[in-house]
PDB file of C-alpha atoms in Angstrom:
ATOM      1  CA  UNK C   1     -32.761 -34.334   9.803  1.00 70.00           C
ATOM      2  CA  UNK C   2     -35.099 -32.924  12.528  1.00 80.00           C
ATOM      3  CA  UNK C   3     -35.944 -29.307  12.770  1.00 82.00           C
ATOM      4  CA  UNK C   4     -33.290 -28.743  16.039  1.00 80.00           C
ATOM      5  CA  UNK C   5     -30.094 -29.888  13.942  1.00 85.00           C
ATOM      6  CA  UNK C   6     -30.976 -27.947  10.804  1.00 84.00           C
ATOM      7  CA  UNK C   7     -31.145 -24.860  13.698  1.00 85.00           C
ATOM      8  CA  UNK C   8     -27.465 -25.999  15.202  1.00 88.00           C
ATOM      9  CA  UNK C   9     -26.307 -26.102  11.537  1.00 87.00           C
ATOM     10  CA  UNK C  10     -27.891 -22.450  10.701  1.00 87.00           C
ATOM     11  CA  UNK C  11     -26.615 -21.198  14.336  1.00 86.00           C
ATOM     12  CA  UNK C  12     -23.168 -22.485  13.050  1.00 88.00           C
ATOM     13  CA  UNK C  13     -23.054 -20.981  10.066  1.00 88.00           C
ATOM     14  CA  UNK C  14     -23.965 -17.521  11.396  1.00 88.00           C
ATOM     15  CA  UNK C  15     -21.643 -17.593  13.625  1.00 87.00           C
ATOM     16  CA  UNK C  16     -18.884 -18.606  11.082  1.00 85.00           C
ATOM     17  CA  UNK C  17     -20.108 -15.757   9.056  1.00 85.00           C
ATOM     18  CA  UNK C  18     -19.844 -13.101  11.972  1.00 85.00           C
ATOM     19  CA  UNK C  19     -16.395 -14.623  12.880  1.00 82.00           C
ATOM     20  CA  UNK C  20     -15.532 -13.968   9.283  1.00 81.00           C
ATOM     21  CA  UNK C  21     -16.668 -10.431   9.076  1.00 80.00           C
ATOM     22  CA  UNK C  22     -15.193  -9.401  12.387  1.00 77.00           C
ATOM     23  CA  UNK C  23     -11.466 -10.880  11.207  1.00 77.00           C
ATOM     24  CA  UNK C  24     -12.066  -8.785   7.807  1.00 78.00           C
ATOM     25  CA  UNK C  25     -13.153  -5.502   9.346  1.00 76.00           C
ATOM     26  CA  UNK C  26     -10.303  -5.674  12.333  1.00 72.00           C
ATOM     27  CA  UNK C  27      -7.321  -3.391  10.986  1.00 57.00           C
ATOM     28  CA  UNK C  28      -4.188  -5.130  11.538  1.00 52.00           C
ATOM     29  CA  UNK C  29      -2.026  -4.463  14.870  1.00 50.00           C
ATOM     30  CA  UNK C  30       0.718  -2.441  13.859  1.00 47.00           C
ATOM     31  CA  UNK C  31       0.569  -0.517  10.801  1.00 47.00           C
ATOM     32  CA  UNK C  32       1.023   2.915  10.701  1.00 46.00           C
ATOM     33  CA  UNK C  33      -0.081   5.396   8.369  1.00 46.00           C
ATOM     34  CA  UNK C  34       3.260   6.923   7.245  1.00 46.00           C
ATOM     35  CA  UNK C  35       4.570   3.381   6.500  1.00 45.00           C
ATOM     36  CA  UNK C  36       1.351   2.976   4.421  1.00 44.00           C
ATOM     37  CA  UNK C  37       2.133   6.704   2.511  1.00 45.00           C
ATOM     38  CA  UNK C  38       6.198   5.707   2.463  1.00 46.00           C
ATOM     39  CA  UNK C  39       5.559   2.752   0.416  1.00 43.00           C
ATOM     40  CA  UNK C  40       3.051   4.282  -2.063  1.00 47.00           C
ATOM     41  CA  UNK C  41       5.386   6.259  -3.179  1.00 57.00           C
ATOM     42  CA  UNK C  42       7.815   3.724  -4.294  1.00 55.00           C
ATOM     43  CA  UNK C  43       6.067   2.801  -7.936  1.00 58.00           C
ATOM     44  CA  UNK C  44       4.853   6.493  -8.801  1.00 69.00           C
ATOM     45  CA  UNK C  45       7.623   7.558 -11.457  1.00 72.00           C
ATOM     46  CA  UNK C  46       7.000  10.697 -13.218  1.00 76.00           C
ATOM     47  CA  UNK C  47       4.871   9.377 -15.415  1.00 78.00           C
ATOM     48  CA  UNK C  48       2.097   8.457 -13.216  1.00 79.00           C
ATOM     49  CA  UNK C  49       2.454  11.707 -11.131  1.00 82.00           C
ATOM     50  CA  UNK C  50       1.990  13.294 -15.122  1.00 84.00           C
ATOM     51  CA  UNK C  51      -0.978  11.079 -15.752  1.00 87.00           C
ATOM     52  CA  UNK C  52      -2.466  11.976 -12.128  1.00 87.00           C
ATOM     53  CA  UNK C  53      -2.303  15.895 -12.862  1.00 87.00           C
ATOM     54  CA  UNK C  54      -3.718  15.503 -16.443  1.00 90.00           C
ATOM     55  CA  UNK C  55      -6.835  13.703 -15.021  1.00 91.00           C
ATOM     56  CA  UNK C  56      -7.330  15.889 -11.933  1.00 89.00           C
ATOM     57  CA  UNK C  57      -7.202  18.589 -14.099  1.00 89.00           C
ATOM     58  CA  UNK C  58     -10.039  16.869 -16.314  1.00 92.00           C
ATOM     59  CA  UNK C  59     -11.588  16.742 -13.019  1.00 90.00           C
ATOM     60  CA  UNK C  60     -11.363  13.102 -13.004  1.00 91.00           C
ATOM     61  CA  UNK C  61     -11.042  12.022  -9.131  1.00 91.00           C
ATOM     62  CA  UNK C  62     -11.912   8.790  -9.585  1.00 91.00           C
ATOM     63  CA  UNK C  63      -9.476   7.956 -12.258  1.00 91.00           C
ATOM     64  CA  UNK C  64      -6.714   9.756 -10.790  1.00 89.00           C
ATOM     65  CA  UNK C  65      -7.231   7.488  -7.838  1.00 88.00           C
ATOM     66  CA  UNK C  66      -7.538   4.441  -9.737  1.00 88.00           C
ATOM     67  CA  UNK C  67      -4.011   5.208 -11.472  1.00 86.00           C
ATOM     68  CA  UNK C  68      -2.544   5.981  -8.361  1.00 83.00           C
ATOM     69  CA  UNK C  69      -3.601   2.781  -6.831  1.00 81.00           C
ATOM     70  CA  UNK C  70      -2.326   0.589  -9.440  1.00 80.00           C
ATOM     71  CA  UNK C  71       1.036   2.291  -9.511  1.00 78.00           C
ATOM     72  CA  UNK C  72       1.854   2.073  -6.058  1.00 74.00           C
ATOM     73  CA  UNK C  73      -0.530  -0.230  -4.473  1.00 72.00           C
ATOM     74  CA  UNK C  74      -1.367   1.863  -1.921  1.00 72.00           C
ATOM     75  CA  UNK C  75      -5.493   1.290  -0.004  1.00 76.00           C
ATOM     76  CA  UNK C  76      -7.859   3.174  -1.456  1.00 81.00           C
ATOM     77  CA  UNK C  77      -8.291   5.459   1.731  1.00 83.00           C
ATOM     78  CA  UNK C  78      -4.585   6.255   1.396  1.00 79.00           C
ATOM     79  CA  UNK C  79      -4.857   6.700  -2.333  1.00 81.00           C
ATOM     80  CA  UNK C  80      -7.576   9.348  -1.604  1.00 86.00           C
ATOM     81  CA  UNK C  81      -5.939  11.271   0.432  1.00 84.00           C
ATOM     82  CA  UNK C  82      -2.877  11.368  -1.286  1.00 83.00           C
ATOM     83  CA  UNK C  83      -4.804  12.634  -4.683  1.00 87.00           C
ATOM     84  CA  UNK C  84      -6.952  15.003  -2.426  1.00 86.00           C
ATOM     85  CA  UNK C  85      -3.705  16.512  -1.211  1.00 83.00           C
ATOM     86  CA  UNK C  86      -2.456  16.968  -5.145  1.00 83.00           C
ATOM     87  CA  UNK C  87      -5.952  18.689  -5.859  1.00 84.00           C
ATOM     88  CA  UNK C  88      -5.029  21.268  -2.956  1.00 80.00           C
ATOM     89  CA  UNK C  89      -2.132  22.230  -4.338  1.00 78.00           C
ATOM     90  CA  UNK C  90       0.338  20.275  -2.428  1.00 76.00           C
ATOM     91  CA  UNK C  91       2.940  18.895  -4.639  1.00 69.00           C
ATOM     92  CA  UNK C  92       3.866  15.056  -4.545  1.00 66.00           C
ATOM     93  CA  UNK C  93       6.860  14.238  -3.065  1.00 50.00           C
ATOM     94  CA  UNK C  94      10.085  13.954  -4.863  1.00 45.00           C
ATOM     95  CA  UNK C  95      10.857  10.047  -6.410  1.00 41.00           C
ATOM     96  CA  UNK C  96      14.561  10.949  -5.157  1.00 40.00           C
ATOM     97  CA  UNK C  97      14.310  10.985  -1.702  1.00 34.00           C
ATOM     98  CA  UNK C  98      12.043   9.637   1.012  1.00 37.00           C
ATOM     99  CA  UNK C  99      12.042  10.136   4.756  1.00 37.00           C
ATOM    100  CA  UNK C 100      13.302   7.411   6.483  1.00 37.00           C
ATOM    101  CA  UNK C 101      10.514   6.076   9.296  1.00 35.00           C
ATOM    102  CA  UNK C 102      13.555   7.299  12.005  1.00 36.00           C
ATOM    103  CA  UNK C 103      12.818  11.134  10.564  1.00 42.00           C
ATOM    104  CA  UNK C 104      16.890  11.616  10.219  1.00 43.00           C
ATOM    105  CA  UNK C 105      16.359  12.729   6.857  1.00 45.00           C
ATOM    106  CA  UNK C 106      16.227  12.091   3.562  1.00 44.00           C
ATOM    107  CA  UNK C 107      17.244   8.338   1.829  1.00 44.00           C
ATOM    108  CA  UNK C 108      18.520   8.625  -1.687  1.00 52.00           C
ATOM    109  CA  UNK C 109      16.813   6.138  -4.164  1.00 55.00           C
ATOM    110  CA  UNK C 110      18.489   6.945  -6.712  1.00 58.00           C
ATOM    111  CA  UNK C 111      21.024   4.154  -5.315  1.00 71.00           C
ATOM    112  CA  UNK C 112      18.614   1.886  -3.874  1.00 75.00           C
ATOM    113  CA  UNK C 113      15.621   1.321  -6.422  1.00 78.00           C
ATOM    114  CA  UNK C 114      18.163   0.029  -8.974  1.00 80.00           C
ATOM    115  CA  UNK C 115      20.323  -2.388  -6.086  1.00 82.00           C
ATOM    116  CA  UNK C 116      16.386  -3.878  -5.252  1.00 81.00           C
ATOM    117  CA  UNK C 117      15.680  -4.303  -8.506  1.00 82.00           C
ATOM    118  CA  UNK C 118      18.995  -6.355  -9.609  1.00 84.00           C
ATOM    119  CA  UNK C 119      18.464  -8.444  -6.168  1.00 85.00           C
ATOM    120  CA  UNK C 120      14.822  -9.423  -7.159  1.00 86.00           C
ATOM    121  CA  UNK C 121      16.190 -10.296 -10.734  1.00 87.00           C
ATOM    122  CA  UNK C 122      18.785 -12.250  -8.547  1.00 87.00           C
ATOM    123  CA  UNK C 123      16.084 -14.151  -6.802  1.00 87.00           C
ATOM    124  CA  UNK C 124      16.931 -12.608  -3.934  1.00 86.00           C
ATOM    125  CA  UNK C 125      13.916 -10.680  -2.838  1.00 88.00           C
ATOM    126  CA  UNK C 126      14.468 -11.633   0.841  1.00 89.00           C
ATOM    127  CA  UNK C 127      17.625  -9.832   0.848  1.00 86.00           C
ATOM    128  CA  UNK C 128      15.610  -6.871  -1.175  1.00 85.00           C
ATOM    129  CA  UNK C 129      13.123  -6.699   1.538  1.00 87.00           C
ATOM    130  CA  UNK C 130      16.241  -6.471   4.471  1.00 85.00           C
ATOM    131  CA  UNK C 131      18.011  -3.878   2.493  1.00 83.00           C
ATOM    132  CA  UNK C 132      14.804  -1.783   2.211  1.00 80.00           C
ATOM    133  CA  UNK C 133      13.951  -2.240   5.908  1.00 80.00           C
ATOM    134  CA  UNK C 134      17.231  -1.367   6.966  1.00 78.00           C
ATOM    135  CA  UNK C 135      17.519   1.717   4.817  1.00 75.00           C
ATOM    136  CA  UNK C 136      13.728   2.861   5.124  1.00 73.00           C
ATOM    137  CA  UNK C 137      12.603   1.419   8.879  1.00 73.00           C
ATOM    138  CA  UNK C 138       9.716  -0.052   6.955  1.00 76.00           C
ATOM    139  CA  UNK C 139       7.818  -2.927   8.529  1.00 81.00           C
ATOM    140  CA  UNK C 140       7.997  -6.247   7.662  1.00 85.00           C
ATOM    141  CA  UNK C 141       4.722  -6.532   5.541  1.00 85.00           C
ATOM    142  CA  UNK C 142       5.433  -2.746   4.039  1.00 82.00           C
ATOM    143  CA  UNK C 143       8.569  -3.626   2.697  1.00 82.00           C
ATOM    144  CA  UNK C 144       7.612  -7.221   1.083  1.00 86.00           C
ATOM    145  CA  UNK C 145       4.811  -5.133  -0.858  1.00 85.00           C
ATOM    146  CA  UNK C 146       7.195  -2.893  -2.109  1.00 83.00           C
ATOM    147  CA  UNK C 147       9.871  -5.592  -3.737  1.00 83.00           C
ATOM    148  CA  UNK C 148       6.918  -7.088  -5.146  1.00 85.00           C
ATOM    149  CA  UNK C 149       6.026  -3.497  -6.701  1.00 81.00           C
ATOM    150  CA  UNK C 150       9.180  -3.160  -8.251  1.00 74.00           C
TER     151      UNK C 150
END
């Protein structure tokens, strides 16, 4: 191959590679952060919010971020400041209720978390997902992460 086409086929791949890194870095249209902080809160039961405590108080950051990421799924930036908010004394808050995304008060869960899990059981995560949305005002994407959490 002559020297200009192995140039094209380096000029293509560069640009390929800057495509890729500018679709990666974009943050995605429409998420908000209290959907993100609503929906980490859905898989942290008792004993994780235990677990997180002990290893803050070990003064173990890292760890306690770790845990809380794989309990609730939540980004690592989210996760952060969720676990920097527990080190400041700010409690978590309760796995009973949640404020809805409309801010008319508190959801109960203690209804709901059971009803999502027997409809994923059911094979019916779609209508999991609908209930949640319509209960919580989650988005579309927030919601499926959630049934797939539980």
């Amino acid at each position: 191959m002559p020297t200009w086409g192995w140039f094209i086929v380096a000029l293509v791949l560069v640009d390929a590679a800057v495509l890729a890194a500018w679709l990666l870095a974009r943050k995605k249209p429409g998420t908000s952060p209290a959907g993100s902080h609503t929906i980490g809160l859905v898989g942290l039961d008792e004993g994780a919010r235990a677990d997180i405590h002990r290893l803050l108080a070990a003064n173990k950051k890292i760890q306690a971020i770790k845990v809380f990421r794989q309990r609730t799924g939540a980004g690592l930036l989210d996760a952060k400041n969720a676990i920097e908010s527990v080190q400041r004394g700010e409690p978590f808050p309760s796995s009973a209720t949640i404020v809805d995304a409309a801010h008319s008060g508190p959801t109960p869960w203690d209804d709901l978390i059971p009803r999502l899990q027997s409809l994923k059981s059911e094979g019916k995560a779609i209508s999991a997902i609908k209930l949640l949305r319509d209960r919580t005002g989650l988005s579309l994407s927030d919601a499926k992460n959630a049934v797939d959490l539980l």
